[in-house]
Amino acid sequence: MRIGAIEAGGTKFVCGIGTERGEIEDRVSFPTERPETTIANVIAYFKDKSVDAIGIGTFGPINVNPGSPQYGSITTTPKPGWADFPFLETLKREFDVPYGWDTDVNAAALGEATWGAARGLDNCVYYTIGTGIGVGVYAEGKLVHGLVHPEGGHVLTRRHSQDAFEGICPYHRDCLEGMAAGPAIEKRWGAKGSELSSEHPAWDIEAFYIGQAVTGTILLLSPQKVILGGGVMQQKQLFPRIRSEVLKNLNGYVNTSDILEHIDTYIVPPGLGDNAGLLGSVALGVRALS
Amino acid sequence: MRIGAIEAGGTKFVCGIGTERGEIEDRVSFPTERPETTIANVIAYFKDKSVDAIGIGTFGPINVNPGSPQYGSITTTPKPGWADFPFLETLKREFDVPYGWDTDVNAAALGEATWGAARGLDNCVYYTIGTGIGVGVYAEGKLVHGLVHPEGGHVLTRRHSQDAFEGICPYHRDCLEGMAAGPAIEKRWGAKGSELSSEHPAWDIEAFYIGQAVTGTILLLSPQKVILGGGVMQQKQLFPRIRSEVLKNLNGYVNTSDILEHIDTYIVPPGLGDNAGLLGSVALGVRALS
């Protein structure tokens, strides 16, 4: 099978061809411009590829309600031209194949559950922590949409006792994203995270916020694996700190060896590494076919 | 169809007979004693009832992993005799019918999604706020278990600026349950919630904590309905206060009319009222049959 995959980001689009075994056979990347231009690039790429299905994991918020006239579009975004642009419909007019359509983070969660760190599991959450913070939820073998779709990057967290930073979320000021996304680190410390040493106090504070959000996710959803990806999580010194925060927060309450004894393999980076996004879209395409 | 239903609480057991249309045809109630006594009462009740299936919604934490040798038992509980007691196995030896087995709150969520406030929806959460706080999660048509099962009563919340109460959760001190369950209200104010006037400041503080937890649930899970039950939620003045906290916390971020325009029908009491628990167990039994 030849699965077309689109990883649609706010900065760049990655298109590729994958297989039902999770291999990537080809890929291209181009900047995200106005939708007419960008989607024309997408169409040009797939034109001679004879794909059997296309999976799209995209930035959002998006409409994932198949019963809605707006299904398949990005809903509200400051990116010029993209709000309400009929993303999926435009592609459907060109390629008459089954489509998978979901958020980038739900796609990544599905990819990880299919071929990555949560392979074979029915429940995982995928956090991307970078310019923003997003959460994909895969529960009992299904990607969760509900009313809209998860927006777990904006949960409220307690403030770190040594942290006077006001937060930068335009909606909630000091929610998780407002306190812990990449731009919050940069504004708080006057330097990008990648410029701070691995022993800088920034990382204890960062782990405090992420650890709180992960704790809440474990309590509410009981995932079998928590996967933390995105640019900020390239700072690998965060992982032991986050695990430690989670154990401290839970304080033995969730009585299972996966957490109490094996947290190193419970809270993990993406098993698919830099391919998590594109393979997530491949997984959406595979699921659309079956 | 005759569906046997068991609502197993830490204080009392309710057993009954229901139908696939959500009617209750008979019920009895007895105190929760040691398991040998209580389960003998359950068996005696169902002995001549010729049920086609049995649904059990129980206090916990419980083992809901069908692959585990401990499946069907309550795992850790201070109640004498109940920890690791083979609850489900003991019944199976008496009645050879299909069984539904889940937490009391998951059962209630399923009951509400089948016949109650979330009827026809695929996604809802059910909070019980009483002696403790529990959360049932129904997502994309499935009850969520994951690694163990949701324990959303113990999420961490920010402290109310006027509240110096230390909290009473033995694990987390000032988590949601530690700050907002019935015993926390009683300890904070020196009087049971039912003895406080509906204008008492207790209710603003209570709504502040519950509203935060509900906000986090909306962001992480995007439920189509949030149902708040349990003894504390008999204080109906809490509902408008909680809705107001949620709107304030979200600050327009989740852009959907269900929340922005119709929050009165989005955050609601159980549609099944006092039958939410027993009908939840009936719903588990119906699902076990199909």
Coordinates of C-alpha atoms in Angstrom, one line a residue:
Chain A
M1 CA 0.0 0.0 0.0
R2 CA 1.1 3.5 -0.7
I3 CA -0.1 5.9 1.9
G4 CA 0.1 9.7 1.4
A5 CA 0.9 11.6 4.5
I6 CA 0.7 15.3 5.3
E7 CA 2.1 16.8 8.4
A8 CA 0.7 20.3 8.3
G9 CA 2.5 22.7 10.6
G10 CA 2.1 26.4 11.1
T11 CA 5.7 26.9 9.9
K12 CA 6.2 24.1 7.4
F13 CA 4.4 21.3 5.6
V14 CA 5.9 17.9 5.3
C15 CA 4.4 15.6 2.7
G16 CA 5.5 12.0 2.2
I17 CA 4.7 8.5 1.1
G18 CA 4.6 5.7 3.7
T19 CA 3.6 2.1 3.9
E20 CA 1.3 0.1 6.2
R21 CA 4.4 -1.2 8.0
G22 CA 5.4 2.3 9.0
E23 CA 8.2 2.9 6.5
I24 CA 8.7 6.3 4.9
E25 CA 9.6 6.0 1.2
D26 CA 9.7 9.6 0.2
R27 CA 9.3 13.0 1.7
V28 CA 9.4 16.7 0.8
S29 CA 9.0 19.8 2.9
F30 CA 8.0 23.4 2.1
P31 CA 7.1 26.5 4.1
T32 CA 3.5 27.2 5.1
E33 CA 2.3 30.1 3.1
R34 CA -1.2 31.1 2.2
P35 CA -3.4 28.1 1.7
E36 CA -3.9 28.5 -2.0
T37 CA -0.1 28.3 -2.5
T38 CA 0.6 25.6 0.1
I39 CA -2.2 23.3 -1.0
A40 CA -1.2 23.7 -4.6
N41 CA 2.3 22.4 -3.6
V42 CA 0.6 19.5 -1.8
I43 CA -1.4 18.6 -4.8
A44 CA 1.6 18.9 -7.1
Y45 CA 3.5 16.5 -4.9
F46 CA 0.9 13.8 -4.8
K47 CA -0.2 14.3 -8.4
D48 CA 1.8 11.3 -9.9
K49 CA 2.2 9.3 -6.6
S50 CA -0.9 7.0 -7.0
V51 CA -1.6 6.8 -3.3
D52 CA -4.3 4.5 -1.9
A53 CA -5.2 6.8 1.0
I54 CA -4.1 10.1 2.5
G55 CA -3.6 10.9 6.2
I56 CA -3.5 14.5 7.4
G57 CA -2.3 15.6 10.8
T58 CA -2.6 19.3 11.1
F59 CA -2.1 22.3 13.3
G60 CA -5.4 23.6 14.6
P61 CA -7.9 24.0 16.2
I62 CA -9.7 22.0 13.5
N63 CA -13.1 20.7 12.8
V64 CA -13.1 16.9 13.3
N65 CA -16.9 16.4 13.4
P66 CA -17.9 14.5 10.2
G67 CA -21.4 15.7 10.5
S68 CA -20.5 19.4 10.3
P69 CA -20.3 21.5 7.1
Q70 CA -17.0 22.7 8.4
Y71 CA -15.5 19.2 8.7
G72 CA -12.0 19.2 7.4
S73 CA -11.1 22.8 7.9
I74 CA -8.9 24.7 10.4
T75 CA -11.3 26.8 12.4
T76 CA -9.7 29.8 14.1
T77 CA -6.1 30.7 13.4
P78 CA -4.3 34.0 13.0
K79 CA -2.4 32.5 9.9
P80 CA -3.6 34.5 6.9
G81 CA -6.1 32.7 4.8
W82 CA -6.3 29.4 6.8
A83 CA -9.3 30.1 9.1
D84 CA -12.2 28.2 7.6
F85 CA -10.2 27.2 4.5
P86 CA -11.7 23.9 3.1
F87 CA -8.4 22.0 3.5
L88 CA -9.8 18.5 3.2
E89 CA -12.4 19.3 0.6
T90 CA -9.8 20.9 -1.7
L91 CA -7.8 17.7 -1.6
K92 CA -10.8 15.5 -2.1
R93 CA -11.6 17.2 -5.3
E94 CA -8.1 16.2 -6.6
F95 CA -7.7 12.7 -5.2
D96 CA -10.6 10.3 -4.8
V97 CA -9.1 8.2 -1.9
P98 CA -10.0 7.5 1.7
Y99 CA -8.8 10.3 4.0
G100 CA -7.7 10.4 7.6
W101 CA -8.0 13.9 9.2
D102 CA -7.0 14.8 12.7
T103 CA -4.9 17.1 14.8
D104 CA -1.1 16.8 14.5
V105 CA -0.9 15.6 18.1
N106 CA -3.7 13.0 17.7
A107 CA -1.9 11.8 14.6
A108 CA 1.4 11.5 16.5
A109 CA -0.3 9.6 19.3
L110 CA -1.7 7.1 16.8
G111 CA 1.6 6.8 15.1
E112 CA 3.3 6.0 18.4
A113 CA 0.6 3.5 19.3
T114 CA 1.0 1.8 15.9
W115 CA 4.8 1.7 15.5
G116 CA 6.4 3.7 18.2
A117 CA 6.8 3.9 22.0
A118 CA 3.2 2.8 22.7
R119 CA 3.2 0.1 20.1
G120 CA 0.4 -2.4 20.7
L121 CA -1.2 -0.4 23.5
D122 CA -4.7 0.9 23.4
N123 CA -4.1 4.0 25.6
C124 CA -1.5 6.7 25.3
V125 CA -1.1 10.5 25.4
Y126 CA 1.3 12.4 23.2
Y127 CA 2.5 15.9 24.3
T128 CA 4.3 18.2 21.9
I129 CA 6.1 20.9 23.8
G130 CA 7.6 23.5 21.5
T131 CA 6.3 26.9 20.2
G132 CA 3.0 25.8 21.8
I133 CA 1.9 22.8 23.8
G134 CA -0.6 20.3 22.4
V135 CA -1.9 17.0 23.6
G136 CA -3.1 14.0 21.6
V137 CA -5.3 11.4 23.3
Y138 CA -5.6 7.8 22.2
A139 CA -8.0 6.0 24.6
E140 CA -9.2 2.4 24.3
G141 CA -8.1 2.2 20.7
K142 CA -9.7 5.4 19.6
L143 CA -8.4 8.9 19.0
V144 CA -10.4 11.2 21.3
H145 CA -12.3 14.1 19.7
G146 CA -15.4 14.7 21.8
L147 CA -16.9 18.1 21.5
V148 CA -14.0 19.6 19.6
H149 CA -10.7 17.9 20.3
P150 CA -8.3 17.9 23.3
E151 CA -6.6 21.2 24.0
G152 CA -4.6 19.9 27.0
G153 CA -1.8 22.4 26.5
H154 CA -3.9 25.0 28.2
V155 CA -4.6 23.4 31.6
L156 CA -4.1 25.5 34.6
T157 CA -1.2 24.6 36.9
R158 CA 0.0 25.6 40.3
R159 CA 2.8 28.2 40.3
H160 CA 6.4 27.1 41.2
S161 CA 7.3 28.8 44.4
Q162 CA 10.5 30.3 42.9
D163 CA 8.8 31.5 39.7
A164 CA 7.5 35.0 39.4
F165 CA 7.1 34.9 35.6
E166 CA 3.7 36.2 34.6
G167 CA 3.1 33.8 31.7
I168 CA 2.5 34.5 28.0
C169 CA -0.7 32.8 27.0
P170 CA -3.0 35.4 25.5
Y171 CA -6.1 33.5 26.8
H172 CA -5.0 32.3 30.2
R173 CA -1.7 34.0 30.9
D174 CA -0.2 31.4 33.2
C175 CA -1.7 28.1 31.9
L176 CA 0.7 25.3 31.0
E177 CA 1.5 26.7 27.6
G178 CA 1.8 30.2 29.0
M179 CA 4.4 29.0 31.5
A180 CA 6.2 26.2 29.8
A181 CA 6.2 26.5 26.0
G182 CA 9.4 27.4 24.3
P183 CA 8.6 31.1 24.0
A184 CA 7.8 31.2 27.8
I185 CA 11.3 29.8 28.6
E186 CA 12.9 32.4 26.3
K187 CA 10.9 35.3 27.8
R188 CA 11.5 34.2 31.4
W189 CA 15.3 33.7 31.1
G190 CA 16.1 36.1 28.2
A191 CA 17.6 33.2 26.2
K192 CA 16.3 30.3 24.2
G193 CA 16.2 26.9 26.0
S194 CA 18.8 25.6 23.6
E195 CA 21.2 28.2 24.9
L196 CA 20.8 27.3 28.6
S197 CA 23.0 24.7 30.2
S198 CA 21.5 21.4 31.2
E199 CA 22.0 22.4 34.9
H200 CA 20.3 25.8 34.6
P201 CA 17.4 26.3 37.1
A202 CA 15.1 26.7 34.1
W203 CA 14.8 23.0 33.8
D204 CA 13.6 22.3 37.3
I205 CA 10.9 24.9 36.8
E206 CA 10.0 23.6 33.4
A207 CA 9.8 20.0 34.8
F208 CA 7.6 21.3 37.6
Y209 CA 5.0 22.5 35.2
I210 CA 5.1 19.6 32.7
G211 CA 5.2 17.2 35.6
Q212 CA 2.0 18.7 37.0
A213 CA 0.2 18.4 33.7
V214 CA 1.3 14.8 33.2
T215 CA 0.2 14.0 36.7
G216 CA -3.3 15.3 35.9
T217 CA -3.4 13.4 32.7
I218 CA -2.4 10.2 34.5
L219 CA -5.1 10.7 37.1
L220 CA -7.8 11.6 34.6
L221 CA -7.0 9.2 31.7
S222 CA -4.8 6.5 33.1
P223 CA -2.7 6.2 29.9
Q224 CA -0.5 3.2 29.4
K225 CA 2.3 5.4 28.1
V226 CA 3.0 9.1 28.3
I227 CA 5.0 10.4 25.3
L228 CA 6.7 13.8 25.4
G229 CA 7.9 15.2 22.1
G230 CA 8.5 18.6 20.5
G231 CA 11.4 21.0 20.5
V232 CA 11.6 21.7 24.2
M233 CA 11.8 18.0 24.9
Q234 CA 15.0 17.8 23.0
Q235 CA 16.5 18.9 26.3
K236 CA 16.8 15.3 27.6
Q237 CA 17.7 16.4 31.1
L238 CA 14.0 17.2 31.5
F239 CA 12.9 13.5 31.5
P240 CA 14.3 12.4 34.8
R241 CA 13.1 15.7 36.4
I242 CA 9.6 15.3 35.0
R243 CA 9.5 11.7 36.2
S244 CA 10.5 12.7 39.6
E245 CA 7.8 15.4 39.7
V246 CA 5.2 13.0 38.7
L247 CA 6.2 10.4 41.4
K248 CA 6.2 13.1 44.0
N249 CA 2.8 14.4 42.9
L250 CA 1.2 11.0 42.8
N251 CA 2.8 10.0 46.0
G252 CA 2.0 6.3 45.5
Y253 CA -1.6 6.8 44.9
V254 CA -1.8 5.1 41.5
N255 CA -0.6 1.7 42.7
T256 CA 0.9 0.1 39.6
S257 CA 4.4 -1.1 38.9
D258 CA 4.4 0.6 35.5
I259 CA 4.6 3.9 37.4
L260 CA 6.1 3.0 40.7
E261 CA 8.9 0.8 39.4
H262 CA 9.2 1.5 35.7
I263 CA 8.6 5.1 35.2
D264 CA 11.7 5.4 33.0
T265 CA 9.8 3.4 30.4
Y266 CA 6.4 5.0 31.2
I267 CA 7.2 8.6 30.5
V268 CA 9.3 8.6 27.4
P269 CA 10.3 10.4 24.2
P270 CA 8.6 9.5 20.9
G271 CA 9.7 6.1 19.7
L272 CA 9.5 7.4 16.2
G273 CA 11.8 10.3 16.9
D274 CA 11.7 13.0 14.2
N275 CA 9.3 10.8 12.1
A276 CA 6.6 10.9 14.8
G277 CA 4.6 13.6 13.0
L278 CA 4.8 12.2 9.4
L279 CA 4.3 8.6 10.5
G280 CA 1.3 9.7 12.6
S281 CA -0.2 11.0 9.3
V282 CA 0.7 7.7 7.7
A283 CA -1.1 5.9 10.5
L284 CA -4.2 8.1 9.9
G285 CA -4.1 7.1 6.3
V286 CA -3.8 3.4 7.1
R287 CA -6.7 3.6 9.5
A288 CA -8.8 5.4 6.9
L289 CA -8.3 2.5 4.5
S290 CA -9.4 -0.2 7.0
Chain B
M1 CA -34.4 -8.9 29.1
R2 CA -33.8 -9.0 32.8
I3 CA -30.6 -7.3 33.8
G4 CA -29.2 -7.8 37.3
A5 CA -27.5 -4.7 38.6
I6 CA -25.2 -4.2 41.6
E7 CA -24.3 -0.7 42.8
A8 CA -21.5 -1.6 45.2
G9 CA -20.7 1.3 47.6
G10 CA -18.4 1.5 50.5
T11 CA -21.3 2.1 52.8
K12 CA -24.2 0.2 51.2
F13 CA -24.9 -2.1 48.3
V14 CA -27.9 -1.6 46.1
C15 CA -29.0 -4.6 44.0
G16 CA -31.8 -4.5 41.5
I17 CA -33.4 -5.8 38.3
G18 CA -33.5 -3.5 35.2
T19 CA -34.4 -3.7 31.6
E20 CA -32.7 -2.8 28.3
R21 CA -34.9 0.2 28.2
G22 CA -33.5 1.6 31.4
E23 CA -36.4 0.7 33.7
I24 CA -35.9 -0.5 37.2
E25 CA -38.3 -3.3 38.2
D26 CA -37.0 -4.1 41.6
R27 CA -34.4 -3.1 44.1
V28 CA -33.0 -3.8 47.6
S29 CA -30.4 -2.2 49.7
F30 CA -28.2 -3.5 52.5
P31 CA -25.2 -2.2 54.4
T32 CA -21.6 -3.1 53.2
E33 CA -20.2 -5.5 55.7
R34 CA -17.4 -8.0 55.3
P35 CA -17.4 -9.4 51.8
E36 CA -18.5 -12.9 52.8
T37 CA -21.6 -11.5 54.3
T38 CA -22.4 -8.9 51.7
I39 CA -21.8 -11.1 48.7
A40 CA -23.9 -13.8 50.3
N41 CA -26.7 -11.2 50.5
V42 CA -26.1 -10.4 46.8
I43 CA -26.3 -14.1 45.8
A44 CA -29.4 -14.6 47.9
Y45 CA -31.1 -11.7 46.2
F46 CA -30.4 -12.9 42.6
K47 CA -30.9 -16.6 43.4
D48 CA -34.5 -16.8 42.0
K49 CA -34.4 -13.8 39.6
S50 CA -33.3 -15.5 36.4
V51 CA -31.2 -12.6 35.1
D52 CA -29.8 -12.6 31.6
A53 CA -26.7 -10.6 32.6
I54 CA -25.3 -8.8 35.6
G55 CA -23.7 -5.4 35.7
I56 CA -21.5 -4.4 38.6
G57 CA -20.4 -0.8 39.3
T58 CA -18.3 -0.7 42.4
F59 CA -16.2 1.4 44.7
G60 CA -12.5 0.9 44.1
P61 CA -9.8 1.1 43.1
I62 CA -10.5 -2.1 41.1
N63 CA -8.8 -4.3 38.6
V64 CA -10.5 -3.9 35.2
N65 CA -7.8 -5.6 33.1
P66 CA -9.4 -8.9 31.8
G67 CA -5.9 -10.3 31.2
S68 CA -5.0 -10.0 34.9
P69 CA -5.4 -12.8 37.5
Q70 CA -6.8 -10.1 39.8
Y71 CA -9.5 -9.1 37.3
G72 CA -12.8 -8.6 39.0
S73 CA -11.4 -7.7 42.4
I74 CA -11.1 -4.5 44.5
T75 CA -7.4 -3.9 44.8
T76 CA -6.5 -1.7 47.7
T77 CA -9.1 -0.6 50.3
P78 CA -9.1 -0.1 54.0
K79 CA -12.5 -1.8 54.2
P80 CA -11.9 -5.1 56.1
G81 CA -11.8 -8.1 53.9
W82 CA -12.4 -6.4 50.6
A83 CA -8.8 -5.9 49.4
D84 CA -8.1 -8.6 46.8
F85 CA -11.4 -10.3 47.5
P86 CA -12.5 -12.1 44.3
F87 CA -15.8 -10.2 43.9
L88 CA -16.5 -11.1 40.3
E89 CA -15.3 -14.7 40.5
T90 CA -17.5 -15.4 43.5
L91 CA -20.5 -14.3 41.6
K92 CA -19.5 -16.2 38.4
R93 CA -19.5 -19.4 40.4
E94 CA -23.2 -18.8 41.2
F95 CA -24.6 -17.3 38.1
D96 CA -23.4 -18.3 34.6
V97 CA -24.3 -15.2 32.7
P98 CA -22.3 -12.4 31.0
Y99 CA -21.0 -9.8 33.4
G100 CA -20.2 -6.1 33.2
W101 CA -17.6 -5.0 35.7
D102 CA -16.4 -1.4 36.2
T103 CA -16.0 1.4 38.6
D104 CA -19.1 3.0 40.1
V105 CA -18.3 6.3 38.2
N106 CA -17.7 4.6 34.9
A107 CA -21.0 2.8 35.3
A108 CA -22.7 6.1 36.1
A109 CA -21.1 7.7 33.0
L110 CA -22.4 4.8 30.8
G111 CA -25.8 5.0 32.3
E112 CA -26.0 8.7 31.7
A113 CA -24.8 8.2 28.1
T114 CA -27.4 5.5 27.5
W115 CA -30.5 6.9 29.2
G116 CA -29.6 10.1 31.0
A117 CA -28.2 13.6 30.5
A118 CA -25.7 12.5 27.9
R119 CA -28.1 10.2 26.0
G120 CA -27.0 9.5 22.5
L121 CA -23.6 11.1 23.0
D122 CA -20.3 9.3 22.6
N123 CA -18.3 11.4 25.1
C124 CA -19.1 12.4 28.7
V125 CA -17.5 12.6 32.1
Y126 CA -19.3 11.8 35.3
Y127 CA -18.1 13.3 38.6
T128 CA -19.3 12.1 41.9
I129 CA -18.6 14.6 44.7
G130 CA -19.4 13.3 48.1
T131 CA -17.4 11.5 50.8
G132 CA -14.7 11.2 48.1
I133 CA -14.5 12.4 44.5
G134 CA -14.5 10.1 41.6
V135 CA -14.6 10.6 37.8
G136 CA -15.9 8.2 35.2
V137 CA -14.8 8.8 31.6
Y138 CA -16.7 7.7 28.5
A139 CA -14.8 8.6 25.4
E140 CA -15.7 7.9 21.7
G141 CA -18.2 5.3 22.8
K142 CA -15.9 3.5 25.2
L143 CA -15.5 3.5 29.0
V144 CA -11.9 4.5 29.6
H145 CA -9.7 2.2 31.7
G146 CA -6.2 2.5 30.4
L147 CA -3.5 1.4 32.8
V148 CA -5.7 1.2 35.8
H149 CA -8.8 3.4 35.5
P150 CA -9.4 7.2 35.9
E151 CA -8.8 8.6 39.4
G152 CA -9.6 12.2 38.5
G153 CA -10.7 13.1 42.0
H154 CA -7.1 13.5 43.0
V155 CA -5.9 16.1 40.5
L156 CA -4.0 19.1 41.8
T157 CA -5.7 22.4 41.8
R158 CA -4.6 26.0 42.5
R159 CA -5.5 27.3 45.9
H160 CA -8.3 29.8 46.3
S161 CA -6.9 33.1 47.5
Q162 CA -9.2 33.3 50.5
D163 CA -8.7 29.6 51.5
A164 CA -6.1 28.7 54.1
F165 CA -7.5 25.2 54.7
E166 CA -4.7 22.6 54.6
G167 CA -6.7 19.8 52.9
I168 CA -7.4 16.3 54.0
C169 CA -6.3 13.9 51.4
P170 CA -3.9 11.4 53.0
Y171 CA -2.0 11.0 49.8
H172 CA -1.9 14.6 48.4
R173 CA -3.2 16.8 51.2
D174 CA -4.7 19.6 49.0
C175 CA -5.7 17.8 45.8
L176 CA -9.3 18.2 44.6
E177 CA -10.7 15.5 46.9
G178 CA -8.6 16.9 49.8
M179 CA -10.1 20.4 49.3
A180 CA -13.6 19.8 47.9
A181 CA -15.0 16.4 49.0
G182 CA -17.8 16.5 51.7
P183 CA -15.4 15.9 54.6
A184 CA -13.2 18.7 53.5
I185 CA -16.2 21.1 53.6
E186 CA -17.1 19.9 57.0
K187 CA -13.6 20.2 58.4
R188 CA -13.0 23.6 56.9
W189 CA -16.2 25.2 58.2
G190 CA -17.0 23.1 61.2
A191 CA -20.3 22.1 59.8
K192 CA -21.6 19.8 57.1
G193 CA -22.4 21.3 53.8
S194 CA -26.0 20.5 54.2
E195 CA -26.1 22.7 57.3
L196 CA -24.6 25.8 55.5
S197 CA -26.9 28.3 53.9
S198 CA -26.9 28.5 50.1
E199 CA -25.2 32.0 50.4
H200 CA -22.4 30.8 52.6
P201 CA -18.9 31.6 51.3
A202 CA -18.2 27.9 51.3
W203 CA -20.0 27.5 48.0
D204 CA -17.8 30.0 46.1
I205 CA -14.7 28.2 47.3
E206 CA -16.2 24.8 46.5
A207 CA -17.1 26.0 43.0
F208 CA -13.6 27.4 42.5
Y209 CA -12.0 24.0 43.0
I210 CA -14.6 22.0 41.1
G211 CA -14.6 24.5 38.3
Q212 CA -10.9 24.2 38.0
A213 CA -11.1 20.4 37.7
V214 CA -13.9 20.6 35.2
T215 CA -11.9 23.1 33.2
G216 CA -9.0 20.7 33.0
T217 CA -11.2 17.9 32.0
I218 CA -12.8 20.0 29.2
L219 CA -9.3 20.9 27.9
L220 CA -7.9 17.4 28.1
L221 CA -10.9 15.3 27.0
S222 CA -13.3 17.6 25.3
P223 CA -16.4 15.9 26.7
Q224 CA -19.8 16.6 25.1
K225 CA -21.4 16.7 28.5
V226 CA -20.1 17.2 32.1
I227 CA -22.3 15.5 34.7
L228 CA -21.8 16.4 38.3
G229 CA -23.5 14.1 40.9
G230 CA -23.0 12.9 44.4
G231 CA -24.1 14.3 47.8
V232 CA -22.2 17.6 47.6
M233 CA -23.9 18.4 44.3
Q234 CA -27.3 18.2 46.0
Q235 CA -26.4 21.9 46.8
K236 CA -27.9 23.2 43.6
Q237 CA -26.5 26.7 44.1
L238 CA -23.1 25.2 43.1
F239 CA -24.1 24.7 39.5
P240 CA -24.2 28.4 38.4
R241 CA -21.1 29.1 40.3
I242 CA -19.2 26.2 38.8
R243 CA -20.3 27.1 35.2
S244 CA -19.2 30.7 35.9
E245 CA -15.7 29.5 37.1
V246 CA -15.4 27.3 34.0
L247 CA -16.2 30.1 31.6
K248 CA -13.8 32.4 33.4
N249 CA -11.0 29.8 33.3
L250 CA -11.5 28.9 29.6
N251 CA -11.8 32.6 28.7
G252 CA -13.3 31.8 25.3
Y253 CA -10.5 29.4 24.3
V254 CA -12.7 26.4 23.5
N255 CA -14.7 28.1 20.8
T256 CA -18.0 26.2 20.7
S257 CA -21.5 27.3 21.3
D258 CA -22.1 24.3 23.6
I259 CA -19.9 26.0 26.1
L260 CA -20.0 29.7 25.2
E261 CA -23.8 29.9 24.8
H262 CA -25.3 26.8 26.4
I263 CA -23.2 26.0 29.4
D264 CA -26.4 25.6 31.4
T265 CA -27.1 22.4 29.4
Y266 CA -23.4 21.4 29.2
I267 CA -22.5 21.2 32.9
V268 CA -25.5 19.4 34.5
P269 CA -26.8 17.2 37.3
P270 CA -27.3 13.5 36.5
G271 CA -30.3 13.0 34.2
L272 CA -31.1 9.8 36.0
G273 CA -31.1 11.4 39.4
D274 CA -30.8 9.0 42.3
N275 CA -31.0 6.1 39.9
A276 CA -27.7 7.1 38.1
G277 CA -25.7 4.5 40.0
L278 CA -28.1 1.5 39.7
L279 CA -29.0 2.3 36.1
G280 CA -25.3 2.6 35.3
S281 CA -24.9 -1.0 36.5
V282 CA -27.9 -2.0 34.4
A283 CA -26.1 -0.3 31.4
L284 CA -23.0 -2.4 32.1
G285 CA -25.1 -5.5 32.1
V286 CA -26.8 -4.6 28.8
R287 CA -23.4 -3.9 27.2
A288 CA -22.1 -7.2 28.5
L289 CA -24.9 -9.0 26.7
S290 CA -24.3 -7.3 23.3

